[in-house]
Short mmCIF file of N, CA, C and O in Angstrom, two decimals:
data_model
loop_
_atom_site.label_atom_id
_atom_site.label_comp_id
_atom_site.label_asym_id
_atom_site.label_seq_id
_atom_site.Cartn_x
_atom_site.Cartn_y
_atom_site.Cartn_z
N MET A 1 9.90 12.30 172.30
CA MET A 1 9.38 12.75 172.25
C MET A 1 8.75 13.19 170.99
O MET A 1 9.15 13.70 170.57
N SER A 2 7.41 14.08 170.90
CA SER A 2 6.74 14.27 170.27
C SER A 2 7.02 15.58 169.57
O SER A 2 6.81 16.14 168.67
N GLY A 3 7.35 16.54 170.90
CA GLY A 3 7.31 17.74 170.27
C GLY A 3 8.09 18.36 171.55
O GLY A 3 7.81 18.21 172.68
N LEU A 4 8.35 19.69 171.24
CA LEU A 4 8.40 20.76 172.76
C LEU A 4 7.61 21.27 173.40
O LEU A 4 7.34 21.78 174.80
N SER A 5 6.15 21.09 172.58
CA SER A 5 4.87 21.37 173.38
C SER A 5 4.65 20.88 174.61
O SER A 5 3.78 21.12 175.58
N GLU A 6 5.50 19.32 174.91
CA GLU A 6 5.10 18.70 176.54
C GLU A 6 6.00 18.96 177.79
O GLU A 6 5.15 18.91 178.87
N LEU A 7 6.65 20.61 177.05
CA LEU A 7 7.19 21.12 178.26
C LEU A 7 6.11 22.55 178.45
O LEU A 7 6.39 22.85 179.60
N GLY A 8 4.92 22.29 178.23
CA GLY A 8 3.69 23.42 178.60
C GLY A 8 4.38 24.81 178.68
O GLY A 8 4.94 25.20 177.80
N ARG A 9 4.14 25.83 179.85
CA ARG A 9 4.20 26.64 179.70
C ARG A 9 6.10 26.87 179.82
O ARG A 9 6.33 28.24 179.52
N PHE A 10 6.97 26.08 179.79
CA PHE A 10 8.24 26.63 178.76
C PHE A 10 8.64 25.85 177.67
O PHE A 10 10.12 26.32 177.41
N SER A 11 7.82 25.78 176.57
CA SER A 11 7.99 25.40 175.20
C SER A 11 8.99 26.92 175.07
O SER A 11 9.52 26.37 174.15
N GLU A 12 8.04 28.15 175.18
CA GLU A 12 8.63 29.24 174.63
C GLU A 12 10.30 29.56 175.25
O GLU A 12 11.38 29.92 174.17
N PRO A 13 10.21 29.66 176.48
CA PRO A 13 12.07 29.55 177.05
C PRO A 13 12.88 28.46 176.70
O PRO A 13 13.81 28.70 176.39
N ALA A 14 12.17 26.91 176.51
CA ALA A 14 13.03 25.90 176.22
C ALA A 14 13.47 26.57 174.90
O ALA A 14 14.71 25.74 174.29
N VAL A 15 12.40 26.77 173.83
CA VAL A 15 13.03 26.95 172.52
C VAL A 15 14.26 27.85 172.32
O VAL A 15 15.40 28.00 172.10
N LEU A 16 14.10 29.23 172.92
CA LEU A 16 15.34 30.12 173.51
C LEU A 16 16.68 29.37 173.95
O LEU A 16 17.35 29.46 173.30
N ILE A 17 16.17 28.88 174.85
CA ILE A 17 17.53 28.17 175.49
C ILE A 17 18.10 27.17 174.70
O ILE A 17 19.43 27.38 174.53
N MET A 18 17.20 26.54 173.95
CA MET A 18 18.16 25.35 173.50
C MET A 18 18.54 25.83 171.82
O MET A 18 20.02 25.40 171.22
N ILE A 19 17.88 27.33 171.44
CA ILE A 19 18.66 28.27 170.32
C ILE A 19 19.93 28.75 170.63
O ILE A 19 21.06 29.15 170.03
N SER A 20 20.22 29.30 171.92
CA SER A 20 21.39 29.23 172.41
C SER A 20 22.46 28.66 172.69
O SER A 20 23.20 28.74 172.44
N LEU A 21 21.99 27.29 173.51
CA LEU A 21 23.03 26.04 172.83
C LEU A 21 23.27 26.00 172.04
O LEU A 21 24.61 24.74 172.14
N ALA A 22 22.52 26.21 170.70
CA ALA A 22 23.16 25.27 169.16
C ALA A 22 24.32 26.10 169.05
O ALA A 22 25.08 25.88 167.96
N GLY A 23 24.93 27.44 169.80
CA GLY A 23 25.37 28.11 169.86
C GLY A 23 27.19 27.75 170.26
O GLY A 23 28.20 28.02 169.91
N GLY A 24 27.02 26.46 170.74
CA GLY A 24 27.48 26.23 172.20
C GLY A 24 27.48 26.15 173.17
O GLY A 24 26.50 26.39 173.66
N PRO A 25 28.00 25.42 173.78
CA PRO A 25 27.89 25.22 175.74
C PRO A 25 27.91 26.70 176.64
O PRO A 25 28.37 27.71 176.43
N ARG A 26 27.04 27.03 177.13
CA ARG A 26 26.80 28.31 178.22
C ARG A 26 26.43 27.96 179.21
O ARG A 26 25.70 26.69 179.45
N HIS A 27 26.39 28.80 180.53
CA HIS A 27 25.91 28.88 181.94
C HIS A 27 24.59 29.41 181.63
O HIS A 27 24.63 30.12 180.44
N GLY A 28 24.26 28.99 182.69
CA GLY A 28 22.73 30.39 182.85
C GLY A 28 22.41 31.56 182.35
O GLY A 28 22.43 32.21 181.77
N TYR A 29 23.81 32.26 183.29
CA TYR A 29 23.91 33.50 183.04
C TYR A 29 24.34 34.05 181.76
O TYR A 29 23.44 34.88 180.86
N ALA A 30 25.19 33.42 180.79
CA ALA A 30 25.56 33.79 179.69
C ALA A 30 23.86 33.27 178.49
O ALA A 30 24.49 33.86 177.56
N MET A 31 23.49 32.49 178.69
CA MET A 31 22.21 31.66 177.76
C MET A 31 21.44 33.26 178.56
O MET A 31 20.40 33.56 177.20
N GLN A 32 20.91 33.83 179.46
CA GLN A 32 20.31 35.03 179.92
C GLN A 32 20.49 36.14 178.78
O GLN A 32 19.73 36.40 178.07
N ASP A 33 21.82 36.10 178.56
CA ASP A 33 22.33 37.49 178.25
C ASP A 33 22.52 37.17 176.30
O ASP A 33 21.84 37.54 175.88
N ASP A 34 22.44 35.44 175.82
CA ASP A 34 22.30 35.69 174.33
C ASP A 34 20.77 35.87 174.49
O ASP A 34 20.52 35.62 173.30
N ILE A 35 19.87 35.06 175.21
CA ILE A 35 18.32 35.15 175.12
C ILE A 35 18.40 36.59 174.52
O ILE A 35 17.27 36.90 174.06
N GLU A 36 18.52 37.21 175.90
CA GLU A 36 17.98 38.61 175.53
C GLU A 36 18.42 39.50 174.45
O GLU A 36 17.61 39.93 173.77
N ASN A 37 19.71 39.43 173.90
CA ASN A 37 19.95 39.63 172.90
C ASN A 37 19.23 39.34 171.30
O ASN A 37 19.22 40.08 170.56
N LEU A 38 19.07 38.14 171.45
CA LEU A 38 17.64 37.41 170.36
C LEU A 38 16.26 37.44 170.40
O LEU A 38 15.94 37.78 169.99
N ALA A 39 15.89 37.43 171.76
CA ALA A 39 14.25 37.78 171.70
C ALA A 39 14.32 39.32 171.96
O ALA A 39 12.70 39.83 172.38
N GLY A 40 15.03 40.15 172.49
CA GLY A 40 14.28 41.52 173.36
C GLY A 40 14.08 41.49 174.39
O GLY A 40 13.81 42.24 175.06
N GLU A 41 14.29 40.28 175.23
CA GLU A 41 13.54 39.82 176.44
C GLU A 41 14.51 39.46 177.26
O GLU A 41 15.35 38.19 176.74
N ARG A 42 15.39 39.16 178.48
CA ARG A 42 15.92 38.21 179.54
C ARG A 42 15.20 37.64 180.73
O ARG A 42 14.17 38.25 181.13
N PRO A 43 14.89 36.22 180.46
CA PRO A 43 14.04 35.54 180.85
C PRO A 43 14.73 35.52 182.79
O PRO A 43 15.86 35.48 183.24
N GLY A 44 13.84 35.38 183.38
CA GLY A 44 14.05 35.69 184.76
C GLY A 44 15.30 33.81 185.20
O GLY A 44 14.34 33.31 184.44
N PRO A 45 15.07 34.03 186.44
CA PRO A 45 16.13 32.91 186.54
C PRO A 45 15.33 31.30 186.98
O PRO A 45 14.70 30.23 186.74
N GLY A 46 13.95 31.81 187.15
CA GLY A 46 12.56 30.84 187.75
C GLY A 46 12.52 30.09 186.56
O GLY A 46 12.34 28.98 186.20
N THR A 47 12.18 31.55 185.52
CA THR A 47 11.66 30.32 184.06
C THR A 47 12.80 29.90 183.50
O THR A 47 12.84 28.78 183.28
N LEU A 48 14.36 30.17 183.47
CA LEU A 48 14.92 29.79 183.05
C LEU A 48 15.57 28.33 183.56
O LEU A 48 15.80 27.17 182.37
N TYR A 49 15.70 28.35 184.83
CA TYR A 49 15.96 27.15 185.51
C TYR A 49 14.66 26.32 185.69
O TYR A 49 15.71 25.29 185.47
N GLY A 50 13.66 26.95 185.46
CA GLY A 50 12.64 25.20 185.16
C GLY A 50 12.54 25.09 184.03
O GLY A 50 12.50 23.92 183.80
N ALA A 51 13.04 25.63 182.68
CA ALA A 51 12.84 25.17 181.48
C ALA A 51 14.71 24.34 181.23
O ALA A 51 13.93 23.52 180.74
N ILE A 52 15.42 24.24 181.99
CA ILE A 52 16.76 23.65 181.78
C ILE A 52 16.27 22.23 182.79
O ILE A 52 16.65 21.88 182.12
N ARG A 53 15.36 22.52 183.76
CA ARG A 53 15.33 21.22 184.46
C ARG A 53 14.52 20.16 183.66
O ARG A 53 14.95 19.27 183.20
N ARG A 54 13.62 21.00 182.57
CA ARG A 54 12.78 20.18 181.70
C ARG A 54 13.52 19.68 180.59
O ARG A 54 13.08 18.42 180.15
N LEU A 55 13.92 20.64 180.00
CA LEU A 55 14.47 19.86 179.14
C LEU A 55 15.96 18.69 179.12
O LEU A 55 16.04 17.75 178.58
N GLU A 56 16.58 19.33 180.65
CA GLU A 56 17.18 18.08 181.12
C GLU A 56 16.46 16.48 181.30
O GLU A 56 17.44 15.54 181.10
N GLU A 57 15.33 16.12 181.96
CA GLU A 57 14.53 15.66 181.87
C GLU A 57 14.18 14.80 180.79
O GLU A 57 14.30 13.33 180.39
N HIS A 58 13.90 15.95 179.94
CA HIS A 58 13.96 14.75 178.51
C HIS A 58 14.53 14.40 177.65
O HIS A 58 14.81 14.39 176.34
N GLY A 59 15.83 14.83 178.18
CA GLY A 59 17.38 14.11 177.31
C GLY A 59 17.62 14.82 176.13
O GLY A 59 18.13 14.88 175.48
N LEU A 60 16.88 16.22 176.47
CA LEU A 60 17.50 17.42 174.92
C LEU A 60 18.75 17.90 175.42
O LEU A 60 18.75 18.85 174.24
N ILE A 61 19.15 18.87 176.91
CA ILE A 61 20.41 19.17 176.90
C ILE A 61 20.92 18.35 178.23
O ILE A 61 20.46 17.47 178.61
N GLU A 62 22.33 18.30 178.49
CA GLU A 62 23.18 18.06 179.87
C GLU A 62 24.03 18.63 180.20
O GLU A 62 24.23 19.65 179.13
N SER A 63 23.91 18.86 181.28
CA SER A 63 25.11 19.29 182.09
C SER A 63 26.59 19.12 181.81
O SER A 63 26.85 17.61 182.00
N LEU A 64 27.86 19.98 182.01
CA LEU A 64 28.80 19.89 182.01
C LEU A 64 29.67 20.18 183.06
O LEU A 64 28.49 20.43 183.95
N PRO A 65 30.60 19.54 183.17
CA PRO A 65 31.37 19.73 184.44
C PRO A 65 31.40 21.03 185.16
O PRO A 65 31.38 21.65 183.82
N GLU A 66 31.52 21.62 186.35
CA GLU A 66 31.49 23.18 186.39
C GLU A 66 32.97 23.99 186.44
O GLU A 66 33.65 22.92 186.40
N THR A 67 32.90 24.86 185.67
CA THR A 67 33.86 25.23 185.59
C THR A 67 33.85 26.90 186.53
O THR A 67 32.67 27.08 186.12
N ASP A 68 34.57 27.43 187.19
CA ASP A 68 34.51 28.48 188.00
C ASP A 68 32.82 29.10 188.30
O ASP A 68 32.71 29.38 188.50
N ARG A 69 32.37 27.97 189.10
CA ARG A 69 31.14 27.74 190.17
C ARG A 69 29.95 27.90 188.83
O ARG A 69 28.80 28.09 189.74
N ARG A 70 30.59 27.91 187.53
CA ARG A 70 28.86 28.15 186.91
C ARG A 70 29.24 26.31 186.26
O ARG A 70 30.00 25.91 186.09
N LYS A 71 27.48 25.56 185.96
CA LYS A 71 27.61 24.91 185.57
C LYS A 71 27.01 25.34 183.86
O LYS A 71 25.62 25.36 183.30
N PRO A 72 27.72 25.11 183.00
CA PRO A 72 27.65 24.91 181.00
C PRO A 72 26.62 23.59 181.01
O PRO A 72 26.43 22.39 181.63
N TYR A 73 25.63 23.84 180.43
CA TYR A 73 24.73 23.18 179.80
C TYR A 73 25.68 22.52 177.84
O TYR A 73 25.57 23.93 177.21
N GLN A 74 24.69 21.88 177.38
CA GLN A 74 25.14 22.07 176.00
C GLN A 74 23.83 21.02 175.46
O GLN A 74 23.25 19.92 176.05
N LEU A 75 23.12 21.26 174.27
CA LEU A 75 22.76 20.19 173.55
C LEU A 75 22.99 18.80 173.30
O LEU A 75 24.24 18.54 173.01
N THR A 76 22.23 17.93 173.03
CA THR A 76 22.06 16.55 172.96
C THR A 76 22.02 16.52 171.57
O THR A 76 21.01 17.08 171.06
N ASP A 77 22.46 14.97 171.13
CA ASP A 77 21.84 14.44 169.30
C ASP A 77 20.14 14.74 169.44
O ASP A 77 19.92 15.53 168.60
N ALA A 78 19.42 14.24 170.51
CA ALA A 78 18.07 14.70 170.90
C ALA A 78 17.28 15.93 170.66
O ALA A 78 16.43 16.33 170.43
N GLY A 79 18.45 16.57 171.50
CA GLY A 79 17.95 18.50 171.37
C GLY A 79 18.18 18.95 170.06
O GLY A 79 17.69 19.15 169.52
N ARG A 80 19.45 18.35 169.52
CA ARG A 80 19.78 19.01 167.93
C ARG A 80 18.41 18.65 167.11
O ARG A 80 17.82 19.34 166.24
N ALA A 81 18.24 16.76 167.20
CA ALA A 81 16.71 16.62 166.23
C ALA A 81 15.76 17.58 166.90
O ALA A 81 14.61 17.72 165.70
N ALA A 82 15.42 17.31 168.06
CA ALA A 82 14.17 18.25 168.60
C ALA A 82 13.89 19.44 168.18
O ALA A 82 12.56 20.39 167.57
N LEU A 83 15.55 20.21 167.99
CA LEU A 83 15.23 21.75 167.77
C LEU A 83 15.07 22.22 166.34
O LEU A 83 14.08 23.07 166.20
N THR A 84 15.59 21.38 165.47
CA THR A 84 15.40 21.38 163.97
C THR A 84 14.10 21.18 163.79
O THR A 84 13.71 21.86 163.04
N ALA A 85 13.69 20.50 164.33
CA ALA A 85 11.70 20.03 164.24
C ALA A 85 10.80 20.95 164.59
O ALA A 85 9.92 21.76 164.31
N GLU A 86 11.41 21.66 165.49
CA GLU A 86 10.48 22.78 166.01
C GLU A 86 10.35 24.26 165.09
O GLU A 86 9.54 24.78 164.62
N LEU A 87 11.71 24.20 164.68
CA LEU A 87 11.86 25.83 164.02
C LEU A 87 11.23 25.41 162.77
O LEU A 87 11.05 26.17 162.08
N GLU A 88 11.48 24.19 162.04
CA GLU A 88 11.08 23.58 161.05
C GLU A 88 9.30 24.29 160.55
O GLU A 88 8.62 24.59 159.80
N ARG A 89 8.84 23.73 161.98
CA ARG A 89 7.13 23.70 162.37
C ARG A 89 6.96 25.03 162.29
O ARG A 89 6.01 25.52 161.90
N MET A 90 7.79 25.90 163.24
CA MET A 90 8.00 27.30 163.23
C MET A 90 7.97 28.48 162.07
O MET A 90 7.01 29.22 161.95
N ARG A 91 8.44 27.67 160.83
CA ARG A 91 8.71 28.38 160.09
C ARG A 91 7.91 28.42 158.88
O ARG A 91 6.67 29.24 158.01
N ALA A 92 7.35 26.90 159.06
CA ALA A 92 5.90 26.76 158.44
C ALA A 92 4.68 27.71 158.11
O ALA A 92 3.91 27.86 157.57
N VAL A 93 4.64 27.82 160.34
CA VAL A 93 3.41 28.72 160.42
C VAL A 93 3.42 30.25 160.30
O VAL A 93 2.66 30.65 159.65
N ALA A 94 4.41 30.86 160.09
CA ALA A 94 4.93 31.55 159.89
C ALA A 94 4.85 32.00 158.34
O ALA A 94 4.34 32.84 157.87
N SER A 95 5.36 31.03 157.74
CA SER A 95 5.01 31.38 156.06
C SER A 95 4.11 31.50 155.96
O SER A 95 3.39 32.15 154.62
N THR A 96 3.15 30.16 156.28
CA THR A 96 1.75 30.65 155.85
C THR A 96 0.95 31.69 156.63
O THR A 96 0.10 32.60 155.84
N GLY A 97 1.16 32.32 157.72
CA GLY A 97 0.74 33.55 158.23
C GLY A 97 1.26 35.00 157.28
O GLY A 97 0.33 35.00 157.42
N LEU A 98 2.43 34.63 156.55
CA LEU A 98 2.15 35.76 155.67
C LEU A 98 1.83 35.65 154.58
O LEU A 98 1.61 36.70 153.93
N ARG A 99 1.51 34.77 154.03
CA ARG A 99 0.79 34.39 153.18
C ARG A 99 -0.33 34.89 153.10
O ARG A 99 -0.96 35.90 152.24
N ARG A 100 -0.97 34.37 154.12
CA ARG A 100 -2.15 35.08 154.30
C ARG A 100 -2.69 36.42 154.48
O ARG A 100 -3.39 36.81 154.18
N LEU A 101 -1.43 37.05 155.41
CA LEU A 101 -1.25 38.52 155.59
C LEU A 101 -1.13 39.16 154.08
O LEU A 101 -2.05 40.44 153.94
N ALA A 102 -0.82 38.42 153.29
CA ALA A 102 -0.71 39.31 151.88
C ALA A 102 -1.81 39.21 150.99
O ALA A 102 -1.68 40.22 149.77
N VAL A 103 -2.57 38.54 151.13
CA VAL A 103 -3.63 37.86 150.41
C VAL A 103 -4.62 39.21 150.91
O VAL A 103 -5.24 39.71 150.24
N ALA A 104 -5.02 39.20 152.39
CA ALA A 104 -5.99 40.13 152.94
C ALA A 104 -6.16 41.41 152.56
O ALA A 104 -5.45 42.16 152.09
#
């Protein structure tokens, strides 16, 4: 996979889901809570589960056995690598933007 941009309109939710899962396995509702705390907005179920499905299809996350009717997910090794690359790319873009603002 060349990057999370292949996920189209789910790329931002995908990054937030992967950041949530970087802290350990979580089920959907726990991810919604974590993402709300992280980003200040709670993803709706359609957005969340659409992005989860695409992340699974790309092999970036995987489901674990259900517990108490909840299905937890975790990052795969490929997911960790993709998230690391995406966060490094975001850091470079933000750094450039901040430098340019300081000059303006």
